[in-house]
Coordinates of C-alpha atoms in Angstrom, one line a residue:
Chain M
M37 CA 12.9 35.8 -42.7
D38 CA 10.4 38.6 -42.6
E39 CA 8.0 36.7 -44.8
K40 CA 8.2 33.7 -42.5
E41 CA 7.5 35.8 -39.4
M42 CA 4.4 37.1 -41.0
K43 CA 3.1 33.6 -41.6
V44 CA 1.6 32.1 -38.5
I45 CA 0.8 28.8 -40.2
E46 CA 2.5 27.3 -43.2
L47 CA 1.9 23.9 -44.8
Q48 CA 4.3 22.6 -47.5
D49 CA 3.1 19.7 -49.6
V50 CA 1.4 18.0 -46.7
K51 CA 0.1 14.5 -47.2
K52 CA -1.7 12.3 -44.7
I53 CA -2.1 8.7 -45.8
Y54 CA -4.0 6.0 -43.9
E55 CA -3.6 2.4 -44.8
V56 CA -6.9 0.6 -44.8
G57 CA -6.1 -3.0 -45.4
A58 CA -3.8 -3.1 -48.5
E59 CA -5.3 0.1 -49.8
K60 CA -3.8 3.6 -49.2
V61 CA -6.3 6.3 -48.5
Y62 CA -5.1 9.9 -49.0
A63 CA -6.9 12.0 -46.4
L64 CA -4.7 14.9 -47.5
N65 CA -2.9 14.7 -50.8
G66 CA -0.3 17.5 -51.2
V67 CA -1.7 20.5 -49.4
N68 CA 0.1 23.9 -49.6
M69 CA -1.3 26.6 -47.5
S70 CA -0.3 29.6 -45.4
V71 CA -2.1 31.8 -42.9
E72 CA -0.9 35.2 -42.0
R73 CA -1.0 36.8 -38.6
G74 CA -4.4 38.2 -37.8
E75 CA -6.2 36.4 -40.6
F76 CA -9.6 34.7 -40.3
V77 CA -9.6 31.7 -42.6
A78 CA -12.6 29.3 -43.1
I79 CA -11.9 25.9 -44.5
M80 CA -15.0 24.5 -46.3
G81 CA -15.6 21.2 -47.8
P82 CA -18.0 18.2 -47.7
S83 CA -17.7 15.6 -45.0
G84 CA -14.8 13.2 -45.7
S85 CA -12.9 15.9 -47.7
G86 CA -10.1 16.0 -45.2
K87 CA -10.9 19.3 -43.6
S88 CA -10.8 18.0 -40.0
T89 CA -7.5 16.1 -40.7
L90 CA -6.1 19.4 -41.9
L91 CA -7.2 21.2 -38.8
N92 CA -5.7 18.4 -36.6
L93 CA -2.3 18.8 -38.4
I94 CA -2.3 22.5 -37.9
G95 CA -3.2 22.0 -34.3
C96 CA -0.2 19.6 -33.8
L97 CA -2.6 16.9 -32.6
D98 CA -1.3 14.7 -35.4
R99 CA 1.8 14.5 -37.6
P100 CA 1.7 14.5 -41.5
T101 CA 2.8 11.4 -43.3
E102 CA 4.8 13.6 -45.7
G103 CA 5.5 17.4 -45.9
K104 CA 6.1 20.0 -43.4
V105 CA 3.9 22.0 -41.0
Y106 CA 5.4 25.3 -39.7
I107 CA 3.8 27.1 -36.7
N108 CA 5.2 30.6 -36.2
G109 CA 8.1 29.5 -38.4
I110 CA 8.9 26.4 -36.3
D111 CA 9.2 23.1 -38.1
T112 CA 6.9 20.9 -36.1
S113 CA 8.3 17.7 -37.5
E114 CA 11.4 18.4 -35.4
L115 CA 9.6 18.7 -32.1
S116 CA 9.3 15.9 -29.5
G117 CA 5.9 14.9 -28.1
R118 CA 6.5 17.0 -25.0
E119 CA 7.5 20.0 -27.1
L120 CA 4.3 19.6 -29.3
T121 CA 2.3 19.5 -26.0
E122 CA 3.9 22.8 -25.0
L123 CA 3.3 24.3 -28.5
R124 CA -0.4 23.4 -28.2
R125 CA -0.6 24.7 -24.7
D126 CA 1.0 28.1 -25.4
T127 CA 0.3 28.9 -29.0
I128 CA -2.9 27.1 -30.1
G129 CA -6.5 27.3 -28.7
F130 CA -9.0 24.6 -29.6
V131 CA -12.8 24.9 -30.0
F132 CA -14.5 21.7 -30.8
Q133 CA -18.0 21.0 -32.2
Q134 CA -18.9 19.1 -29.1
Y135 CA -17.5 21.7 -26.7
N136 CA -15.5 19.0 -24.9
L137 CA -15.6 20.6 -21.5
I138 CA -14.4 18.5 -18.5
P139 CA -17.8 17.5 -16.9
T140 CA -16.5 17.3 -13.4
L141 CA -15.1 20.9 -13.4
T142 CA -17.1 24.1 -13.2
A143 CA -17.0 26.7 -16.0
F144 CA -14.5 28.7 -14.1
E145 CA -12.2 25.6 -13.4
N146 CA -12.5 24.5 -17.1
V147 CA -11.0 27.9 -18.1
E148 CA -8.3 27.6 -15.4
L149 CA -7.2 24.2 -16.6
P150 CA -4.8 25.1 -19.4
M151 CA -3.2 27.7 -17.1
I152 CA -2.8 25.0 -14.5
F153 CA -1.1 22.8 -17.1
K154 CA 1.2 25.8 -17.7
N155 CA 1.8 26.4 -13.9
V156 CA 0.4 29.9 -13.9
A157 CA 0.2 31.3 -10.3
K158 CA -3.2 30.9 -8.7
H159 CA -4.2 34.5 -8.3
E160 CA -3.2 35.3 -11.8
R161 CA -5.1 32.5 -13.4
E162 CA -8.2 33.2 -11.3
K163 CA -8.1 36.8 -12.4
R164 CA -7.7 35.8 -16.1
A165 CA -10.4 33.1 -15.9
E166 CA -12.8 35.7 -14.6
E167 CA -11.9 38.2 -17.3
L168 CA -12.2 35.6 -20.1
L169 CA -15.6 34.4 -18.9
N170 CA -16.7 38.1 -18.8
L171 CA -15.4 38.5 -22.3
V172 CA -17.6 35.7 -23.6
G173 CA -20.5 37.0 -21.6
L174 CA -20.7 34.4 -18.9
G175 CA -19.6 36.4 -15.9
K176 CA -22.5 35.0 -13.9
E177 CA -22.2 31.3 -14.7
L178 CA -18.7 30.9 -13.2
Q179 CA -19.5 28.1 -10.7
R180 CA -21.8 26.1 -12.9
K181 CA -21.0 22.6 -14.2
P182 CA -21.1 22.1 -18.0
R183 CA -24.3 20.1 -17.8
E184 CA -26.1 23.0 -16.2
L185 CA -25.3 25.3 -19.1
S186 CA -26.9 25.5 -22.6
G187 CA -25.0 24.4 -25.7
G188 CA -24.3 28.0 -26.6
Q189 CA -23.0 28.8 -23.1
Q190 CA -20.9 25.7 -23.1
Q191 CA -19.3 26.6 -26.4
R192 CA -18.5 30.1 -25.1
V193 CA -16.9 28.5 -22.0
A194 CA -14.9 26.4 -24.4
I195 CA -13.8 29.6 -26.3
A196 CA -12.8 31.2 -23.0
R197 CA -10.8 28.1 -22.2
A198 CA -9.1 28.1 -25.6
L199 CA -7.9 31.7 -24.9
A200 CA -6.6 31.0 -21.4
N201 CA -2.9 30.9 -22.3
E202 CA -3.2 33.8 -24.9
P203 CA -2.7 31.7 -28.0
S204 CA -1.8 33.3 -31.3
I205 CA -4.0 30.8 -33.2
L206 CA -7.5 29.8 -32.5
L207 CA -8.6 26.6 -34.3
C208 CA -12.4 25.9 -34.5
D209 CA -13.8 22.6 -35.7
E210 CA -17.5 23.2 -36.6
P211 CA -18.0 25.4 -33.6
T212 CA -21.7 26.0 -34.4
G213 CA -22.4 22.5 -35.6
N214 CA -24.4 21.6 -32.5
L215 CA -26.0 24.9 -31.9
D216 CA -29.3 26.5 -32.9
T217 CA -29.1 29.5 -35.3
K218 CA -29.3 32.2 -32.6
S219 CA -26.6 30.6 -30.3
G220 CA -24.5 29.9 -33.3
R221 CA -24.5 33.5 -34.4
Q222 CA -23.6 34.6 -30.9
V223 CA -20.7 32.2 -30.8
M224 CA -19.6 33.4 -34.3
E225 CA -19.8 37.0 -33.2
T226 CA -17.6 36.2 -30.2
I227 CA -15.1 34.6 -32.5
S228 CA -15.1 37.5 -35.0
D229 CA -14.6 39.9 -32.1
L230 CA -11.5 37.9 -31.0
N231 CA -10.2 38.1 -34.6
R232 CA -10.6 41.9 -34.4
R233 CA -8.4 41.8 -31.3
G234 CA -5.7 40.2 -33.3
V235 CA -6.2 36.5 -32.8
T236 CA -5.5 34.4 -35.9
I237 CA -8.5 32.1 -36.6
V238 CA -8.8 29.0 -38.7
L239 CA -12.3 27.6 -38.8
V240 CA -13.6 24.4 -40.3
T241 CA -17.2 24.3 -41.4
H242 CA -19.6 23.1 -44.0
D243 CA -22.1 25.9 -43.3
P244 CA -21.8 28.9 -45.7
S245 CA -23.4 31.3 -43.2
T246 CA -20.7 30.4 -40.6
A247 CA -17.9 30.7 -43.3
A248 CA -19.3 34.1 -44.1
F249 CA -17.7 35.5 -41.0
A250 CA -14.2 34.7 -42.3
G251 CA -12.0 37.0 -44.3
R252 CA -10.9 34.2 -46.6
T253 CA -12.4 30.9 -47.5
V254 CA -10.4 27.9 -48.6
R255 CA -12.2 24.9 -50.2
I256 CA -11.1 21.3 -49.9
T257 CA -12.3 18.2 -51.7
D258 CA -10.7 14.7 -51.7
G259 CA -7.7 15.9 -49.7
R260 CA -6.8 18.8 -52.1
L261 CA -7.4 22.5 -51.9
I262 CA -9.2 23.9 -54.8
Chain B
M101 CA -6.6 21.2 -8.5
Y102 CA -5.3 17.8 -9.7
F103 CA -6.5 16.4 -6.4
Q104 CA -9.9 18.0 -6.9
L105 CA -10.1 16.5 -10.4
A106 CA -9.2 13.1 -9.1
R107 CA -11.6 13.3 -6.2
R108 CA -14.5 14.4 -8.4
N109 CA -13.8 11.7 -10.9
L110 CA -14.1 9.2 -8.1
M111 CA -17.3 10.9 -6.9
R112 CA -18.8 10.5 -10.4
N113 CA -19.4 6.8 -9.8
K114 CA -19.9 6.6 -6.1
A115 CA -21.0 2.9 -6.1
R116 CA -17.9 1.8 -8.0
S117 CA -15.5 3.8 -5.9
S118 CA -17.2 2.6 -2.7
L119 CA -16.8 -1.1 -3.7
A120 CA -13.1 -0.6 -4.5
I121 CA -12.7 1.0 -1.1
I122 CA -14.5 -1.8 0.6
G123 CA -12.2 -4.3 -1.1
I124 CA -9.2 -2.4 0.3
V125 CA -10.8 -2.2 3.7
I126 CA -11.3 -5.9 3.9
G127 CA -7.8 -6.6 2.7
V128 CA -6.2 -4.3 5.2
M129 CA -8.5 -5.5 8.0
A130 CA -7.6 -9.2 7.3
I131 CA -3.8 -8.5 7.3
S132 CA -3.8 -6.2 10.3
S133 CA -6.2 -8.2 12.5
I134 CA -4.3 -11.4 11.9
G135 CA -1.0 -9.5 12.6
V136 CA -2.4 -8.1 15.8
F137 CA -3.8 -11.5 16.8
G138 CA -0.5 -13.3 16.0
E139 CA 1.3 -10.8 18.1
S140 CA -1.1 -11.2 21.0
L141 CA -0.8 -15.0 20.8
K142 CA 2.9 -14.8 20.9
A143 CA 2.9 -12.4 23.8
T144 CA 0.5 -14.6 25.7
V145 CA 2.6 -17.7 25.2
M146 CA 5.8 -15.8 26.0
E147 CA 4.3 -14.5 29.1
N148 CA 4.1 -18.0 30.4
F149 CA 7.8 -18.4 29.8
Q150 CA 8.9 -15.0 31.0
N151 CA 9.9 -16.2 34.4
V152 CA 12.2 -18.9 33.0
A153 CA 14.1 -16.5 30.7
N154 CA 16.8 -15.9 33.3
E155 CA 17.2 -19.6 34.1
V156 CA 20.1 -21.7 32.9
I157 CA 20.4 -25.4 33.4
V158 CA 23.7 -27.0 34.3
T159 CA 24.0 -30.7 33.4
P160 CA 26.9 -33.1 33.6
A161 CA 29.1 -33.0 30.5
Y162 CA 28.1 -36.4 29.1
S163 CA 30.3 -35.9 26.1
S164 CA 33.4 -36.1 28.4
G165 CA 32.1 -39.0 30.4
Y166 CA 30.5 -37.2 33.4
T167 CA 27.1 -38.5 34.4
S168 CA 26.7 -36.5 37.6
I169 CA 27.7 -33.3 39.3
D170 CA 29.5 -33.5 42.6
R171 CA 28.7 -31.5 45.8
S172 CA 31.8 -29.3 45.5
T173 CA 30.7 -28.2 42.0
V174 CA 27.3 -27.3 43.3
T175 CA 28.8 -25.2 46.0
K176 CA 31.0 -23.4 43.6
I177 CA 28.1 -22.5 41.4
E178 CA 26.0 -21.4 44.4
K179 CA 28.8 -19.0 45.4
M180 CA 29.2 -17.5 41.9
P181 CA 28.2 -13.9 41.3
F182 CA 25.1 -13.3 39.2
V183 CA 23.6 -16.3 40.7
D184 CA 20.3 -15.5 42.4
R185 CA 19.8 -19.1 43.6
A186 CA 20.9 -22.5 42.5
M187 CA 18.6 -25.5 42.8
P188 CA 20.5 -28.8 42.6
V189 CA 18.4 -31.8 41.7
K190 CA 19.1 -35.5 42.1
T191 CA 17.4 -37.9 39.8
E192 CA 16.9 -41.7 39.8
L193 CA 14.5 -44.2 38.5
G194 CA 12.7 -45.8 41.4
S195 CA 10.0 -48.3 42.1
I196 CA 6.9 -47.4 43.9
S197 CA 4.4 -49.5 45.8
V198 CA 1.0 -48.4 46.9
R199 CA -1.4 -50.8 48.6
G200 CA 0.3 -53.7 46.9
E201 CA 0.3 -52.0 43.4
R202 CA 3.7 -51.5 41.9
G203 CA 5.2 -49.2 39.3
A204 CA 8.3 -47.4 38.1
L205 CA 8.7 -43.6 38.1
T206 CA 11.2 -40.8 38.3
V207 CA 12.4 -39.8 41.8
Y208 CA 13.8 -36.4 42.3
G209 CA 15.7 -35.2 45.3
M210 CA 15.6 -31.5 46.0
D211 CA 15.2 -28.8 48.5
E212 CA 11.8 -28.0 49.8
S213 CA 12.2 -24.3 49.0
A214 CA 13.2 -25.1 45.4
V215 CA 10.0 -27.2 45.0
K216 CA 7.9 -24.4 46.3
D217 CA 9.7 -22.0 44.0
L218 CA 9.2 -24.1 40.8
F219 CA 5.8 -25.8 41.3
K220 CA 2.4 -25.3 42.8
A221 CA 0.4 -27.7 44.9
E222 CA -3.0 -28.6 43.6
K223 CA -4.0 -30.4 46.9
G224 CA -2.3 -30.3 50.2
S225 CA 0.8 -28.2 51.0
I226 CA 4.3 -28.8 50.0
R227 CA 6.4 -30.4 52.8
L228 CA 9.4 -32.6 52.3
K229 CA 10.6 -33.3 55.8
G230 CA 9.9 -37.0 56.0
D231 CA 7.2 -36.5 53.4
C232 CA 7.1 -36.4 49.7
V233 CA 5.1 -34.7 47.0
V234 CA 3.8 -36.5 43.9
G235 CA 3.0 -35.3 40.4
K236 CA -0.5 -35.2 39.0
H237 CA -0.2 -38.3 36.8
V238 CA 1.3 -40.4 39.6
A239 CA -1.6 -39.3 41.9
E240 CA -4.1 -40.3 39.2
R241 CA -2.4 -43.6 38.5
F242 CA -2.3 -44.8 42.2
K243 CA -5.4 -42.8 43.3
L244 CA -3.3 -40.9 45.9
R245 CA -4.6 -38.0 48.0
A246 CA -2.8 -35.7 50.4
G247 CA -2.1 -37.9 53.4
S248 CA -1.8 -41.2 51.4
K249 CA 1.2 -43.4 52.2
I250 CA 3.5 -44.7 49.5
I251 CA 6.5 -47.1 49.7
L252 CA 9.6 -46.1 47.8
G253 CA 12.7 -48.3 47.8
G254 CA 11.5 -49.9 51.0
E255 CA 11.0 -46.6 52.8
E256 CA 7.5 -45.3 53.6
F257 CA 6.6 -41.6 52.8
R258 CA 3.5 -39.6 53.4
V259 CA 2.2 -37.6 50.5
S260 CA 2.0 -34.0 51.6
A261 CA 0.9 -32.5 48.3
I262 CA -0.2 -33.3 44.8
L263 CA 1.3 -30.9 42.3
K264 CA -0.5 -29.1 39.6
E265 CA -0.1 -30.6 36.1
E266 CA 2.9 -28.9 34.5
G267 CA 3.2 -28.0 30.8
A268 CA 6.3 -28.6 28.8
R269 CA 9.4 -27.8 30.8
F270 CA 13.1 -28.0 29.8
D271 CA 14.6 -29.1 33.0
I272 CA 12.6 -31.4 35.2
N273 CA 9.0 -32.7 34.8
P274 CA 7.2 -33.6 38.0
N275 CA 4.0 -35.0 36.4
N276 CA 5.2 -38.6 36.5
A277 CA 7.5 -38.3 39.4
V278 CA 7.9 -38.3 43.2
I279 CA 9.9 -35.5 44.8
L280 CA 11.8 -36.2 48.0
S281 CA 14.1 -34.0 50.1
I282 CA 17.8 -34.5 49.4
K283 CA 17.9 -36.3 52.8
G284 CA 15.1 -38.6 51.9
F285 CA 16.6 -39.3 48.5
N286 CA 19.9 -40.2 50.1
K287 CA 18.2 -42.8 52.3
I288 CA 17.2 -44.8 49.2
F289 CA 19.8 -44.0 46.5
S290 CA 23.4 -43.0 46.6
R291 CA 23.8 -40.7 43.6
D292 CA 25.2 -37.3 43.0
Y293 CA 23.4 -34.4 41.4
S294 CA 22.1 -34.8 37.9
I295 CA 21.0 -31.2 37.1
I296 CA 21.3 -27.7 38.7
I297 CA 18.6 -25.2 37.9
V298 CA 20.3 -21.8 38.2
K299 CA 18.3 -18.6 38.5
L300 CA 20.5 -15.7 37.5
K301 CA 19.9 -12.2 38.8
S302 CA 19.1 -10.9 35.3
I303 CA 18.9 -12.2 31.8
E304 CA 21.9 -10.1 30.9
N305 CA 24.1 -12.3 33.1
V306 CA 23.7 -15.4 31.0
D307 CA 26.8 -14.9 29.0
S308 CA 29.0 -13.8 31.9
F309 CA 27.8 -16.9 33.8
K310 CA 28.7 -19.2 31.0
E311 CA 32.1 -17.6 30.7
L312 CA 32.7 -18.0 34.4
V313 CA 31.8 -21.7 34.4
K314 CA 34.1 -22.2 31.5
K315 CA 37.0 -20.5 33.4
T316 CA 36.5 -22.2 36.7
I317 CA 34.7 -25.5 36.8
N318 CA 35.5 -26.5 33.2
S319 CA 39.0 -25.0 33.2
R320 CA 40.9 -28.3 33.1
E321 CA 38.3 -30.6 31.8
K322 CA 34.7 -30.1 30.7
K323 CA 32.7 -31.3 33.7
V324 CA 29.4 -29.6 33.1
S325 CA 27.4 -28.2 30.2
V326 CA 25.4 -25.0 30.5
F327 CA 22.1 -25.0 28.7
E328 CA 20.3 -21.6 28.4
L329 CA 16.6 -21.3 28.1
R330 CA 17.0 -17.9 26.5
M331 CA 17.8 -19.7 23.2
V332 CA 14.7 -21.8 23.4
L333 CA 12.6 -18.7 24.0
E334 CA 14.2 -17.0 20.9
R335 CA 13.2 -20.1 18.9
I336 CA 9.7 -19.9 20.1
E337 CA 9.5 -16.3 19.3
K338 CA 10.9 -16.9 15.8
T339 CA 8.4 -19.7 15.2
F340 CA 5.5 -17.5 16.2
K341 CA 6.7 -14.8 13.9
Q342 CA 6.8 -17.2 11.0
I343 CA 3.3 -18.5 11.8
T344 CA 2.0 -14.9 11.9
L345 CA 3.7 -14.0 8.7
F346 CA 2.2 -17.1 7.0
L347 CA -1.3 -16.2 8.2
M348 CA -0.7 -12.6 7.0
A349 CA 0.3 -13.8 3.6
I350 CA -3.0 -15.7 3.4
A351 CA -4.8 -12.6 4.4
G352 CA -2.7 -10.8 1.8
V353 CA -4.6 -12.7 -0.9
S354 CA -7.7 -10.7 0.0
L355 CA -5.7 -7.5 -0.6
L356 CA -4.6 -8.9 -3.9
V357 CA -8.2 -9.3 -4.9
A358 CA -8.9 -5.7 -3.9
G359 CA -6.0 -4.7 -6.0
V360 CA -7.4 -6.5 -9.0
S361 CA -10.8 -4.8 -8.4
I362 CA -9.1 -1.4 -8.4
L363 CA -7.2 -2.3 -11.6
N364 CA -10.6 -3.3 -13.1
I365 CA -12.5 -0.1 -12.2
M366 CA -9.6 2.1 -13.2
L367 CA -9.3 0.4 -16.6
M368 CA -13.0 1.0 -17.1
S369 CA -12.6 4.6 -16.0
T370 CA -9.7 5.1 -18.5
L371 CA -11.9 3.8 -21.3
E372 CA -14.9 5.9 -20.3
R373 CA -12.8 9.0 -20.0
T374 CA -10.7 8.5 -23.2
K375 CA -12.2 11.5 -24.9
E376 CA -11.6 13.7 -21.8
I377 CA -8.0 12.5 -21.7
G378 CA -7.7 13.6 -25.4
V379 CA -9.1 17.0 -24.6
M380 CA -6.7 17.5 -21.7
R381 CA -3.8 16.5 -23.9
A382 CA -5.0 18.8 -26.7
I383 CA -5.2 21.8 -24.4
G384 CA -1.7 21.3 -23.0
A385 CA -1.5 18.4 -20.5
Y386 CA 1.7 16.4 -20.6
S387 CA 1.3 12.6 -20.6
E388 CA 2.8 12.7 -17.1
T389 CA 0.0 14.9 -16.0
I390 CA -2.5 12.4 -17.0
L391 CA -0.5 9.7 -15.3
K392 CA -0.5 11.8 -12.2
I393 CA -4.2 12.4 -12.1
F394 CA -5.0 8.7 -12.5
L395 CA -2.4 7.7 -9.8
L396 CA -3.9 10.2 -7.5
E397 CA -7.2 8.6 -7.9
A398 CA -5.7 5.2 -7.0
L399 CA -3.9 6.8 -4.0
I400 CA -7.2 8.4 -2.7
L401 CA -8.9 5.0 -3.0
G402 CA -6.0 3.3 -1.2
L403 CA -5.8 6.0 1.6
F404 CA -9.5 5.9 2.2
G405 CA -9.7 2.1 2.3
S406 CA -6.6 1.8 4.5
V407 CA -7.6 4.4 7.0
I408 CA -11.0 2.7 7.5
G409 CA -9.4 -0.7 7.3
S410 CA -6.9 0.1 10.0
A411 CA -9.5 1.6 12.3
L412 CA -11.6 -1.5 11.9
S413 CA -8.6 -3.7 12.5
I414 CA -8.3 -2.5 16.0
A415 CA -11.9 -3.6 16.5
G416 CA -11.2 -6.9 14.6
G417 CA -8.0 -7.6 16.6
Y418 CA -9.9 -6.9 19.8
A419 CA -12.7 -9.3 18.8
I420 CA -10.4 -12.2 17.8
D421 CA -8.3 -11.8 20.9
M422 CA -11.3 -11.8 23.1
L423 CA -12.8 -14.8 21.3
I424 CA -9.6 -16.9 21.2
L425 CA -7.4 -15.7 24.0
G426 CA -10.0 -14.3 26.3
S427 CA -8.1 -11.1 26.8
A428 CA -7.4 -8.1 24.7
K429 CA -4.6 -6.6 26.6
Y430 CA -2.1 -7.2 23.8
V431 CA -4.1 -5.2 21.2
F432 CA -2.7 -1.9 22.3
T433 CA 1.0 -2.6 22.2
P434 CA 3.7 -1.0 20.1
Q435 CA 4.2 -4.3 18.2
A436 CA 0.4 -4.5 17.4
A437 CA 0.6 -0.9 16.2
L438 CA 3.4 -1.9 13.9
Y439 CA 1.2 -4.6 12.3
L440 CA -1.5 -1.9 11.9
L441 CA 1.0 0.3 10.2
E442 CA 2.1 -2.6 8.0
G443 CA -1.5 -3.3 7.0
F444 CA -2.1 0.4 6.2
L445 CA 1.0 0.6 4.1
F446 CA 0.2 -2.6 2.2
G447 CA -3.3 -1.2 1.5
V448 CA -2.0 2.1 0.0
I449 CA 0.8 0.4 -1.9
T450 CA -1.6 -2.2 -3.4
A451 CA -3.9 0.5 -4.6
V452 CA -1.2 2.6 -6.2
L453 CA 0.4 -0.4 -7.8
S454 CA -3.0 -1.4 -9.2
G455 CA -3.5 2.1 -10.5
L456 CA -0.1 2.1 -12.2
Y457 CA -1.1 0.1 -15.3
P458 CA -4.4 2.0 -16.0
A459 CA -2.7 5.3 -15.4
W460 CA 0.2 4.4 -17.7
K461 CA -2.3 3.3 -20.3
A462 CA -4.2 6.5 -20.1
S463 CA -1.1 8.6 -20.3
R464 CA 0.1 6.8 -23.4
L465 CA -3.1 7.6 -25.4
E466 CA -2.4 9.6 -28.5
P467 CA -4.3 12.9 -28.3
I468 CA -5.8 12.6 -31.7
E469 CA -7.0 9.0 -31.2
A470 CA -8.3 9.8 -27.8
L471 CA -10.2 12.8 -29.1
R472 CA -11.9 10.8 -31.8
Y473 CA -13.0 8.1 -29.3
E474 CA -16.8 8.1 -28.8

């Protein structure tokens, strides 16, 4: 029991199989992995190795073909679609390579959005959105639309948005992939800083200098951890 | 916030949203203007019949062998309560001779005051003492003027007036007839009354009057039948309602087209925003939330289009009424307002129904598939 509580993420013999025509493609072929509270884990591997599939399974965006995924000790295979949505909303923050901000909303509103989905009271979510944008160093860009911000700024808004509902896990998919070296390093420093504040981080990358920020690196090739 | 999101999504492609709104505007306008026009047309026609609504016609009960109404029955009816005035009429087919030219026509015998009450003179003035009045068609046929002489059944009468042409009536029609006084009629024919036109004090008295006739005059044997014009008016009203409904259904096709255009732009919008939908699902939006945002967009389009459409319908109804009826006094009636409301509601409902499928489709997207979409 105690051991389970320590483990924020646990994967047991996870397989993800796609059927392409008559052929079966193993995107993940029996992955066992666990991440403990407060850890910073980098998943590295060449493209097509299954690292994004792995992140999507941890993020409850997708279900495994076989095996179990536990988040905070909860067996996600037993959850309904609605419960998975709530788990993502309350427990997991996502940072994508392409930032994926909502273009019609301002930076401030983008950060508010997950809290709106959770029905957080207006004054509370406005206070928190402001705090979070200050935290990522964008206190002055609140009312700008994503297209008026640089790539690095957009990614920091995305990080602020991911933190809106105080998730225990932050999942990052190539967060520096579209950024220049300097902005990339700023983003990574922000993420490391969050880790020091206690947020568990799982990050997918193929860039060794990004992976260097992590406390532990896991390598994946052809759907297996090595 | 969802409203803001929906509104801004619509603002993203202003041309597309405007076109969808224009579609709804046209649809709502077509439905409401035609509704308003139909209502005005009905009101105009009904106005012509309004003064006959409290009229009933008493005829002999042909089914039980009666072909005329005797004087005592007329007196009984004249004395009944609810009766404002009773106008007994004698009818016979007669032969006319004018300057050697002969012909057959209907001859009515009635009181001068009744003639004045029911008809209007086009030329001359109505006087029946020793004189007669003729209908428009008779005057044309025999080239009669006020003052001309005619011979009816061997008696000579001076034409005191030519009556205006009458439209369709349910009781007596003077167009092809000569009207004499009862006295004049009795000189030529010996016949009892054929019809009594009874004006009641109010339209509400029709049923009581019928009941009274049944209990008194018809108590032993059915001597007379009572024919009420109210029923005819109800028929006319119903017919106009059906015509209006039919025209509105045709106009409804334009709203259908508007609905299809909303369906189309919203499906495109769903496709274009697939990735955004995926992001929202990933960060904690329920599928119902996505449904709500898309339906809200359809609702905004529908409300906008319907408000503008309804406003223009007032102008449209006004224009059609002026053009066809020559008067716009029936545009601002409660009934016309009802049609405006109907058009408005149809507009909003069409938009929301059209948004339903795209919204449902958007909400059903799997987060992972939607996120991968480029």
